Every structure is written in C-alpha cells, then in structure tokens.
PDB file of C-alpha atoms in Angstrom:
ATOM      1  CA  UNK X  14     170.004  -2.080 136.339  1.00 33.00           C
ATOM      2  CA  UNK X  15     171.269  -4.410 138.992  1.00 37.00           C
ATOM      3  CA  UNK X  16     168.756  -5.578 141.483  1.00 38.00           C
ATOM      4  CA  UNK X  17     170.069  -7.541 144.719  1.00 38.00           C
ATOM      5  CA  UNK X  18     167.808  -8.336 147.648  1.00 38.00           C
ATOM      6  CA  UNK X  19     169.039 -10.150 150.958  1.00 40.00           C
ATOM      7  CA  UNK X  20     166.984 -13.350 152.290  1.00 48.00           C
ATOM      8  CA  UNK X  21     165.915 -11.260 155.037  1.00 39.00           C
ATOM      9  CA  UNK X  22     164.076  -8.969 153.055  1.00 41.00           C
ATOM     10  CA  UNK X  23     162.519 -11.852 150.909  1.00 51.00           C
ATOM     11  CA  UNK X  24     161.251 -13.647 153.952  1.00 73.00           C
ATOM     12  CA  UNK X  25     159.383 -10.402 154.972  1.00 78.00           C
ATOM     13  CA  UNK X  26     158.322  -9.552 151.776  1.00 80.00           C
ATOM     14  CA  UNK X  27     156.681 -13.103 150.992  1.00 84.00           C
ATOM     15  CA  UNK X  28     154.792 -13.094 154.486  1.00 83.00           C
ATOM     16  CA  UNK X  29     153.203  -9.906 153.775  1.00 84.00           C
ATOM     17  CA  UNK X  30     152.581 -11.041 150.481  1.00 87.00           C
ATOM     18  CA  UNK X  31     150.852 -14.359 151.656  1.00 87.00           C
ATOM     19  CA  UNK X  32     148.771 -12.535 154.446  1.00 85.00           C
ATOM     20  CA  UNK X  33     147.498 -10.036 151.656  1.00 86.00           C
ATOM     21  CA  UNK X  34     146.304 -13.068 149.571  1.00 89.00           C
ATOM     22  CA  UNK X  35     144.643 -14.602 152.518  1.00 88.00           C
ATOM     23  CA  UNK X  36     142.879 -11.491 153.441  1.00 86.00           C
ATOM     24  CA  UNK X  37     141.317 -10.868 150.039  1.00 88.00           C
ATOM     25  CA  UNK X  38     137.517 -10.999 149.821  1.00 84.00           C
ATOM     26  CA  UNK X  39     137.889 -13.697 147.272  1.00 86.00           C
ATOM     27  CA  UNK X  40     140.927 -15.562 148.386  1.00 89.00           C
ATOM     28  CA  UNK X  41     142.482 -16.869 145.384  1.00 93.00           C
ATOM     29  CA  UNK X  42     143.321 -20.508 144.958  1.00 94.00           C
ATOM     30  CA  UNK X  43     145.560 -20.334 141.841  1.00 95.00           C
ATOM     31  CA  UNK X  44     147.871 -17.478 141.092  1.00 96.00           C
ATOM     32  CA  UNK X  45     149.815 -16.806 138.122  1.00 97.00           C
ATOM     33  CA  UNK X  46     152.987 -15.049 137.852  1.00 97.00           C
ATOM     34  CA  UNK X  47     154.016 -12.736 134.771  1.00 96.00           C
ATOM     35  CA  UNK X  48     157.364 -11.068 135.337  1.00 95.00           C
ATOM     36  CA  UNK X  49     161.008 -11.117 134.076  1.00 93.00           C
ATOM     37  CA  UNK X  50     163.513 -12.185 136.041  1.00 91.00           C
ATOM     38  CA  UNK X  51     163.814 -10.260 139.317  1.00 89.00           C
ATOM     39  CA  UNK X  52     163.949 -10.651 142.844  1.00 86.00           C
ATOM     40  CA  UNK X  53     160.239  -9.893 143.301  1.00 89.00           C
ATOM     41  CA  UNK X  54     159.383 -13.067 141.421  1.00 92.00           C
ATOM     42  CA  UNK X  55     161.022 -14.979 144.066  1.00 89.00           C
ATOM     43  CA  UNK X  56     158.767 -13.042 146.691  1.00 89.00           C
ATOM     44  CA  UNK X  57     155.575 -14.028 144.744  1.00 92.00           C
ATOM     45  CA  UNK X  58     156.814 -17.763 144.631  1.00 92.00           C
ATOM     46  CA  UNK X  59     157.577 -17.941 148.482  1.00 89.00           C
ATOM     47  CA  UNK X  60     154.437 -15.681 149.366  1.00 89.00           C
ATOM     48  CA  UNK X  61     152.127 -17.969 147.424  1.00 91.00           C
ATOM     49  CA  UNK X  62     153.235 -21.006 149.028  1.00 89.00           C
ATOM     50  CA  UNK X  63     153.082 -19.547 152.568  1.00 87.00           C
ATOM     51  CA  UNK X  64     149.147 -18.416 151.562  1.00 89.00           C
ATOM     52  CA  UNK X  65     148.801 -22.117 150.612  1.00 90.00           C
ATOM     53  CA  UNK X  66     147.439 -21.051 147.109  1.00 93.00           C
ATOM     54  CA  UNK X  67     149.009 -23.039 143.816  1.00 95.00           C
ATOM     55  CA  UNK X  68     151.466 -20.689 141.520  1.00 95.00           C
ATOM     56  CA  UNK X  69     151.516 -20.819 137.808  1.00 96.00           C
ATOM     57  CA  UNK X  70     154.486 -19.439 136.390  1.00 95.00           C
ATOM     58  CA  UNK X  71     154.057 -17.787 133.241  1.00 95.00           C
ATOM     59  CA  UNK X  72     156.856 -17.163 130.417  1.00 93.00           C
ATOM     60  CA  UNK X  73     156.625 -13.531 129.435  1.00 93.00           C
ATOM     61  CA  UNK X  74     157.959 -14.382 125.917  1.00 91.00           C
ATOM     62  CA  UNK X  75     154.666 -16.017 125.133  1.00 92.00           C
ATOM     63  CA  UNK X  76     152.100 -14.096 123.317  1.00 94.00           C
ATOM     64  CA  UNK X  77     149.287 -12.343 125.152  1.00 95.00           C
ATOM     65  CA  UNK X  78     146.817 -14.740 123.210  1.00 95.00           C
ATOM     66  CA  UNK X  79     148.874 -17.700 124.372  1.00 93.00           C
ATOM     67  CA  UNK X  80     148.969 -16.358 128.231  1.00 95.00           C
ATOM     68  CA  UNK X  81     145.151 -15.826 127.873  1.00 95.00           C
ATOM     69  CA  UNK X  82     144.605 -19.613 127.204  1.00 93.00           C
ATOM     70  CA  UNK X  83     147.144 -20.732 129.511  1.00 93.00           C
ATOM     71  CA  UNK X  84     145.405 -18.842 132.440  1.00 94.00           C
ATOM     72  CA  UNK X  85     141.950 -20.050 131.043  1.00 93.00           C
ATOM     73  CA  UNK X  86     142.705 -23.629 131.340  1.00 92.00           C
ATOM     74  CA  UNK X  87     144.506 -23.472 134.707  1.00 93.00           C
ATOM     75  CA  UNK X  88     141.598 -21.545 136.370  1.00 94.00           C
ATOM     76  CA  UNK X  89     143.716 -18.395 137.424  1.00 96.00           C
ATOM     77  CA  UNK X  90     142.119 -16.455 140.090  1.00 95.00           C
ATOM     78  CA  UNK X  91     144.602 -13.463 140.203  1.00 96.00           C
ATOM     79  CA  UNK X  92     147.713 -12.389 138.214  1.00 96.00           C
ATOM     80  CA  UNK X  93     150.692 -11.086 139.870  1.00 96.00           C
ATOM     81  CA  UNK X  94     152.563  -9.091 137.221  1.00 96.00           C
ATOM     82  CA  UNK X  95     155.876  -6.702 137.286  1.00 95.00           C
ATOM     83  CA  UNK X  96     155.231  -2.876 135.837  1.00 94.00           C
ATOM     84  CA  UNK X  97     156.886  -3.957 132.471  1.00 94.00           C
ATOM     85  CA  UNK X  98     154.273  -6.304 131.785  1.00 96.00           C
ATOM     86  CA  UNK X  99     151.282  -4.693 133.606  1.00 95.00           C
ATOM     87  CA  UNK X 100     149.704  -3.310 130.172  1.00 94.00           C
ATOM     88  CA  UNK X 101     149.153  -6.870 129.204  1.00 95.00           C
ATOM     89  CA  UNK X 102     147.311  -7.800 132.023  1.00 93.00           C
ATOM     90  CA  UNK X 103     143.789  -6.739 130.349  1.00 91.00           C
ATOM     91  CA  UNK X 104     144.503  -8.848 127.235  1.00 93.00           C
ATOM     92  CA  UNK X 105     145.657 -11.943 129.191  1.00 95.00           C
ATOM     93  CA  UNK X 106     143.133 -12.025 132.416  1.00 94.00           C
ATOM     94  CA  UNK X 107     140.545  -9.382 131.837  1.00 92.00           C
ATOM     95  CA  UNK X 108     137.826 -10.487 134.291  1.00 92.00           C
ATOM     96  CA  UNK X 109     140.379 -11.073 137.309  1.00 93.00           C
ATOM     97  CA  UNK X 110     142.551  -8.896 139.562  1.00 92.00           C
ATOM     98  CA  UNK X 111     146.210  -8.301 139.412  1.00 93.00           C
ATOM     99  CA  UNK X 112     148.690  -7.325 141.772  1.00 92.00           C
ATOM    100  CA  UNK X 113     151.781  -5.176 140.820  1.00 93.00           C
ATOM    101  CA  UNK X 114     154.862  -6.624 142.062  1.00 90.00           C
ATOM    102  CA  UNK X 115     156.710  -3.387 142.641  1.00 89.00           C
ATOM    103  CA  UNK X 116     153.858  -1.881 144.226  1.00 89.00           C
ATOM    104  CA  UNK X 117     153.774  -4.733 146.849  1.00 82.00           C
ATOM    105  CA  UNK X 118     157.767  -4.459 147.428  1.00 78.00           C
ATOM    106  CA  UNK X 119     157.258  -0.726 147.834  1.00 82.00           C
ATOM    107  CA  UNK X 120     154.540  -1.164 150.351  1.00 82.00           C
ATOM    108  CA  UNK X 121     156.559  -3.333 152.208  1.00 73.00           C
ATOM    109  CA  UNK X 122     159.191  -0.579 152.556  1.00 71.00           C
ATOM    110  CA  UNK X 123     156.749   1.846 154.015  1.00 76.00           C
ATOM    111  CA  UNK X 124     154.976  -0.777 156.291  1.00 74.00           C
ATOM    112  CA  UNK X 125     156.070  -1.056 159.937  1.00 69.00           C
ATOM    113  CA  UNK X 126     153.176  -3.128 161.271  1.00 71.00           C
ATOM    114  CA  UNK X 127     153.763  -6.619 162.934  1.00 68.00           C
ATOM    115  CA  UNK X 128     153.419  -9.607 160.654  1.00 69.00           C
ATOM    116  CA  UNK X 129     151.003 -12.255 162.210  1.00 67.00           C
ATOM    117  CA  UNK X 130     152.427 -15.501 161.007  1.00 62.00           C
ATOM    118  CA  UNK X 131     149.825 -18.091 162.554  1.00 57.00           C
ATOM    119  CA  UNK X 132     147.651 -18.576 159.418  1.00 61.00           C
ATOM    120  CA  UNK X 133     150.584 -19.183 157.402  1.00 70.00           C
ATOM    121  CA  UNK X 134     150.822 -22.536 155.827  1.00 66.00           C
ATOM    122  CA  UNK X 135     153.832 -24.970 155.439  1.00 72.00           C
ATOM    123  CA  UNK X 136     152.314 -27.865 153.513  1.00 83.00           C
ATOM    124  CA  UNK X 137     155.116 -29.232 151.483  1.00 85.00           C
ATOM    125  CA  UNK X 138     153.349 -32.111 149.649  1.00 90.00           C
ATOM    126  CA  UNK X 139     150.701 -30.185 147.758  1.00 90.00           C
ATOM    127  CA  UNK X 140     150.848 -29.448 144.621  1.00 90.00           C
ATOM    128  CA  UNK X 141     152.427 -26.011 144.390  1.00 92.00           C
ATOM    129  CA  UNK X 142     153.979 -24.699 141.427  1.00 94.00           C
ATOM    130  CA  UNK X 143     152.719 -25.277 137.699  1.00 91.00           C
ATOM    131  CA  UNK X 144     155.238 -24.453 135.125  1.00 89.00           C
ATOM    132  CA  UNK X 145     154.685 -25.072 131.331  1.00 82.00           C
ATOM    133  CA  UNK X 146     157.250 -26.679 129.286  1.00 70.00           C
ATOM    134  CA  UNK X 147     157.480 -28.471 125.346  1.00 61.00           C
ATOM    135  CA  UNK X 148     160.342 -30.889 126.107  1.00 57.00           C
ATOM    136  CA  UNK X 149     161.266 -32.691 123.430  1.00 55.00           C
ATOM    137  CA  UNK X 150     157.731 -33.329 121.872  1.00 57.00           C
ATOM    138  CA  UNK X 151     157.242 -29.822 120.727  1.00 59.00           C
ATOM    139  CA  UNK X 152     153.717 -29.500 122.458  1.00 65.00           C
ATOM    140  CA  UNK X 153     152.985 -27.438 125.762  1.00 70.00           C
ATOM    141  CA  UNK X 154     152.427 -29.294 128.854  1.00 76.00           C
ATOM    142  CA  UNK X 155     151.693 -28.596 132.370  1.00 81.00           C
ATOM    143  CA  UNK X 156     154.190 -29.811 135.126  1.00 86.00           C
ATOM    144  CA  UNK X 157     152.973 -29.506 138.561  1.00 90.00           C
ATOM    145  CA  UNK X 158     155.683 -29.549 141.591  1.00 91.00           C
ATOM    146  CA  UNK X 159     155.520 -29.858 145.196  1.00 91.00           C
ATOM    147  CA  UNK X 160     156.880 -27.569 147.767  1.00 88.00           C
ATOM    148  CA  UNK X 161     159.091 -30.373 148.822  1.00 89.00           C
ATOM    149  CA  UNK X 162     160.328 -31.326 145.112  1.00 90.00           C
ATOM    150  CA  UNK X 163     161.525 -27.581 145.118  1.00 88.00           C
ATOM    151  CA  UNK X 164     163.417 -27.989 148.245  1.00 86.00           C
ATOM    152  CA  UNK X 165     164.825 -31.090 147.328  1.00 89.00           C
ATOM    153  CA  UNK X 166     166.132 -29.721 143.970  1.00 89.00           C
ATOM    154  CA  UNK X 167     167.412 -26.646 145.851  1.00 87.00           C
ATOM    155  CA  UNK X 168     169.310 -28.810 148.581  1.00 87.00           C
ATOM    156  CA  UNK X 169     170.693 -31.062 145.789  1.00 91.00           C
ATOM    157  CA  UNK X 170     172.101 -28.458 143.723  1.00 89.00           C
ATOM    158  CA  UNK X 171     173.648 -26.442 146.566  1.00 89.00           C
ATOM    159  CA  UNK X 172     175.411 -29.846 147.714  1.00 90.00           C
ATOM    160  CA  UNK X 173     176.417 -30.500 144.257  1.00 90.00           C
ATOM    161  CA  UNK X 174     177.852 -27.196 143.205  1.00 89.00           C
ATOM    162  CA  UNK X 175     179.249 -26.682 146.919  1.00 92.00           C
ATOM    163  CA  UNK X 176     177.320 -23.232 147.225  1.00 91.00           C
ATOM    164  CA  UNK X 177     177.859 -21.258 150.238  1.00 91.00           C
ATOM    165  CA  UNK X 178     177.371 -17.657 151.605  1.00 91.00           C
ATOM    166  CA  UNK X 179     180.256 -16.189 149.953  1.00 94.00           C
ATOM    167  CA  UNK X 180     179.093 -16.672 146.610  1.00 94.00           C
ATOM    168  CA  UNK X 181     177.947 -14.423 144.039  1.00 93.00           C
ATOM    169  CA  UNK X 182     175.594 -15.756 141.597  1.00 93.00           C
ATOM    170  CA  UNK X 183     174.701 -14.131 138.233  1.00 92.00           C
ATOM    171  CA  UNK X 184     171.106 -14.947 137.249  1.00 90.00           C
ATOM    172  CA  UNK X 185     170.745 -14.894 133.188  1.00 88.00           C
ATOM    173  CA  UNK X 186     167.961 -17.779 132.543  1.00 89.00           C
ATOM    174  CA  UNK X 187     164.506 -16.958 132.569  1.00 90.00           C
ATOM    175  CA  UNK X 188     163.475 -17.640 136.284  1.00 91.00           C
ATOM    176  CA  UNK X 189     159.799 -19.327 135.071  1.00 90.00           C
ATOM    177  CA  UNK X 190     161.829 -22.228 133.685  1.00 87.00           C
ATOM    178  CA  UNK X 191     162.616 -24.681 136.160  1.00 87.00           C
ATOM    179  CA  UNK X 192     166.246 -25.369 135.961  1.00 87.00           C
ATOM    180  CA  UNK X 193     166.869 -21.675 136.469  1.00 90.00           C
ATOM    181  CA  UNK X 194     164.311 -21.799 139.329  1.00 91.00           C
ATOM    182  CA  UNK X 195     165.944 -24.769 141.508  1.00 89.00           C
ATOM    183  CA  UNK X 196     169.683 -23.990 140.290  1.00 90.00           C
ATOM    184  CA  UNK X 197     170.068 -20.525 139.667  1.00 90.00           C
ATOM    185  CA  UNK X 198     167.517 -18.997 142.481  1.00 89.00           C
ATOM    186  CA  UNK X 199     166.410 -21.012 145.250  1.00 89.00           C
ATOM    187  CA  UNK X 200     169.740 -23.226 145.507  1.00 89.00           C
ATOM    188  CA  UNK X 201     171.792 -19.912 146.193  1.00 89.00           C
ATOM    189  CA  UNK X 202     169.223 -18.420 148.493  1.00 84.00           C
ATOM    190  CA  UNK X 203     169.346 -21.914 150.287  1.00 84.00           C
ATOM    191  CA  UNK X 204     173.014 -21.527 150.849  1.00 88.00           C
ATOM    192  CA  UNK X 205     172.863 -17.933 152.058  1.00 88.00           C
ATOM    193  CA  UNK X 206     174.446 -16.658 148.699  1.00 90.00           C
ATOM    194  CA  UNK X 207     174.036 -13.518 146.855  1.00 90.00           C
ATOM    195  CA  UNK X 208     171.904 -13.407 143.642  1.00 91.00           C
ATOM    196  CA  UNK X 209     172.706 -10.908 140.800  1.00 90.00           C
ATOM    197  CA  UNK X 210     169.811 -10.231 138.228  1.00 89.00           C
ATOM    198  CA  UNK X 211     170.841  -8.913 134.688  1.00 85.00           C
ATOM    199  CA  UNK X 212     168.476  -7.247 132.327  1.00 80.00           C
ATOM    200  CA  UNK X 213     170.837  -7.960 129.422  1.00 82.00           C
ATOM    201  CA  UNK X 214     172.127 -11.114 127.755  1.00 81.00           C
ATOM    202  CA  UNK X 215     174.752  -9.400 125.464  1.00 81.00           C
ATOM    203  CA  UNK X 216     177.715 -11.326 126.083  1.00 77.00           C
ATOM    204  CA  UNK X 217     179.774  -8.132 126.581  1.00 78.00           C
ATOM    205  CA  UNK X 218     177.217  -6.924 129.272  1.00 85.00           C
ATOM    206  CA  UNK X 219     177.139 -10.369 130.944  1.00 86.00           C
ATOM    207  CA  UNK X 220     181.296 -10.418 131.102  1.00 82.00           C
ATOM    208  CA  UNK X 221     181.168  -6.553 132.681  1.00 87.00           C
ATOM    209  CA  UNK X 222     178.929  -7.988 135.217  1.00 89.00           C
ATOM    210  CA  UNK X 223     180.847 -10.932 136.217  1.00 88.00           C
ATOM    211  CA  UNK X 224     183.803  -8.533 136.708  1.00 89.00           C
ATOM    212  CA  UNK X 225     181.964  -5.961 138.516  1.00 91.00           C
ATOM    213  CA  UNK X 226     180.460  -8.001 140.946  1.00 91.00           C
ATOM    214  CA  UNK X 227     182.973 -10.375 141.428  1.00 92.00           C
ATOM    215  CA  UNK X 228     180.607 -13.376 140.050  1.00 93.00           C
ATOM    216  CA  UNK X 229     181.666 -16.786 141.376  1.00 93.00           C
ATOM    217  CA  UNK X 230     178.964 -18.869 139.867  1.00 91.00           C
ATOM    218  CA  UNK X 231     176.845 -18.839 136.849  1.00 89.00           C
ATOM    219  CA  UNK X 232     173.992 -21.309 135.539  1.00 86.00           C
ATOM    220  CA  UNK X 233     173.627 -21.273 132.052  1.00 85.00           C
ATOM    221  CA  UNK X 234     172.722 -23.508 128.840  1.00 84.00           C
ATOM    222  CA  UNK X 235     175.343 -24.573 126.245  1.00 85.00           C
ATOM    223  CA  UNK X 236     174.033 -22.256 123.722  1.00 83.00           C
ATOM    224  CA  UNK X 237     174.669 -19.152 126.055  1.00 81.00           C
ATOM    225  CA  UNK X 238     178.441 -20.085 126.621  1.00 82.00           C
ATOM    226  CA  UNK X 239     178.844 -20.723 122.614  1.00 85.00           C
ATOM    227  CA  UNK X 240     177.461 -17.238 122.409  1.00 80.00           C
ATOM    228  CA  UNK X 241     179.714 -15.790 124.969  1.00 78.00           C
ATOM    229  CA  UNK X 242     182.917 -17.742 123.205  1.00 82.00           C
ATOM    230  CA  UNK X 243     181.955 -16.413 120.089  1.00 83.00           C
ATOM    231  CA  UNK X 244     181.612 -12.880 121.324  1.00 78.00           C
ATOM    232  CA  UNK X 245     185.172 -12.949 123.039  1.00 76.00           C
ATOM    233  CA  UNK X 246     186.656 -14.174 119.949  1.00 82.00           C
ATOM    234  CA  UNK X 247     185.327 -11.114 117.856  1.00 81.00           C
ATOM    235  CA  UNK X 248     186.879  -8.765 120.478  1.00 75.00           C
ATOM    236  CA  UNK X 249     189.754 -10.549 120.621  1.00 77.00           C
ATOM    237  CA  UNK X 250     190.508 -10.481 116.656  1.00 80.00           C
ATOM    238  CA  UNK X 251     189.944  -6.834 116.986  1.00 78.00           C
ATOM    239  CA  UNK X 252     192.886  -6.439 118.634  1.00 71.00           C
ATOM    240  CA  UNK X 253     196.188  -5.317 117.390  1.00 68.00           C
ATOM    241  CA  UNK X 254     200.026  -5.552 117.944  1.00 60.00           C
ATOM    242  CA  UNK X 255     201.130  -5.860 121.634  1.00 60.00           C
ATOM    243  CA  UNK X 256     197.585  -5.801 123.338  1.00 55.00           C
ATOM    244  CA  UNK X 257     196.490  -8.990 121.324  1.00 56.00           C
ATOM    245  CA  UNK X 258     199.861 -10.869 122.249  1.00 53.00           C
ATOM    246  CA  UNK X 259     199.448 -10.005 125.932  1.00 51.00           C
ATOM    247  CA  UNK X 260     196.043 -11.738 125.761  1.00 51.00           C
TER     248      UNK X 260
END
C-alpha cells in the first residue's frame, strides 16, 4: 500500500497531537516513536516538537529487549506506536501508556473542532530529537539534535538537490535514520514536494513504483543501488531474441 499525505494534513494532525500531549494528566517530557516508515511518523515528530517534548526515534528492526533498554535509559513517558508494532508495546514499555498512530489519524479525520494554537511551542534550540546509531564503532550511542539543526539539514538538502513542489520523492530507507529523515522526508516537505512511502524493498517493486508514480527523486545508500542493478541485470538476462536487443 502506498500512502500519501499533504503537508496541510500533516500540519493539522501534528497540531492536534501536540494539544493531545499537552492535555494529558501526566504530560510526557520524553516520547518514543516506534513505527515503520509512513506519513504518520512525521505527524508524531512535528507534533512532539510543537508540544515541547523530546522525541526518541526507535528502530523497529531491534529486538524488544533492546528497545526496552533504550526506553529505560531514555526515561520514556509515552510510546507512540503504529498498529503494526502495537503488540510489542507491552514488552517494550509495560508501565507507560501508548498512543496508536492510526487511531490518532482516524480521530483527526472525524474531528472538526477548532485548533487552539496559543500553547504550542517553537523553541528551535532546545534538545529535540534523540536518535541511536553505532557509526563505525559498532556500539550504540545516543545523538541529540535540536529543531534548528533539523531545519538546517532540510533547508540544505533542498538547496543541494534543487527540490521543488513538482517533485515526487520515493522514501525507501528507515525514517528513524537521520539521513532519511533529513534528506528523504523533511527536505521534500520543506520544498512542498510529495513523498511516497513504499512497504516493499524488493528492487522490482521499487522500479514499478518509480514508473507508476512518476518518481523524480529517491534517497538511498550505495548497497541499495547495487541490489537494484543486480535485479535489473537478472531480468535482462531472462529476455530472449528481439526483446533483449531492443533493451
């Protein structure tokens, strides 16, 4: 399934989430996001920023025990989780509440109440996003980024790639990784472009999506392009006669 959301919808969804977080009896200070790459991930990220909370980006590929340790060390108060990973929340954060991403979007669609924005915060210099990576050391470490840092990266990527509102960008890397978040998600939204999320990393599926959605941009790592090249070569070798000569 391919999921597309406009920047306007994300903006409204993020503001409603921010107000939801602020209105909670025990307003969270640190919120973790556990989800596959999808538009709602961005709603959770921006909503957390507007609510003044610190966001911790979790990698769904990690084991439950690993995620539980990261949540404990990060002092997580609330887990925002997609329905796909909702069943894991009891093992990862058993003593804290969770909020389902899809339920929030469904409530957004049903709600017509006005949005009070007076209490929303825009402090770009506070610690905002906490991501985990191993780099070249092999050991997991925490990296804390401010809102200003993310905005700068999005702005720089937009200028570097010359993105505009006509672009269709295919998002394939995990959005909890800083490279994909900055270059593959935030920068196209900053430019007013469309982001297409795919739920398959099979090269033939990616090629099909690129054709059916007129994709103009894609952010990936060298290993992915090598896999795509190999897949295309295999398909080419399976052709015979005139079909192979035409290609």
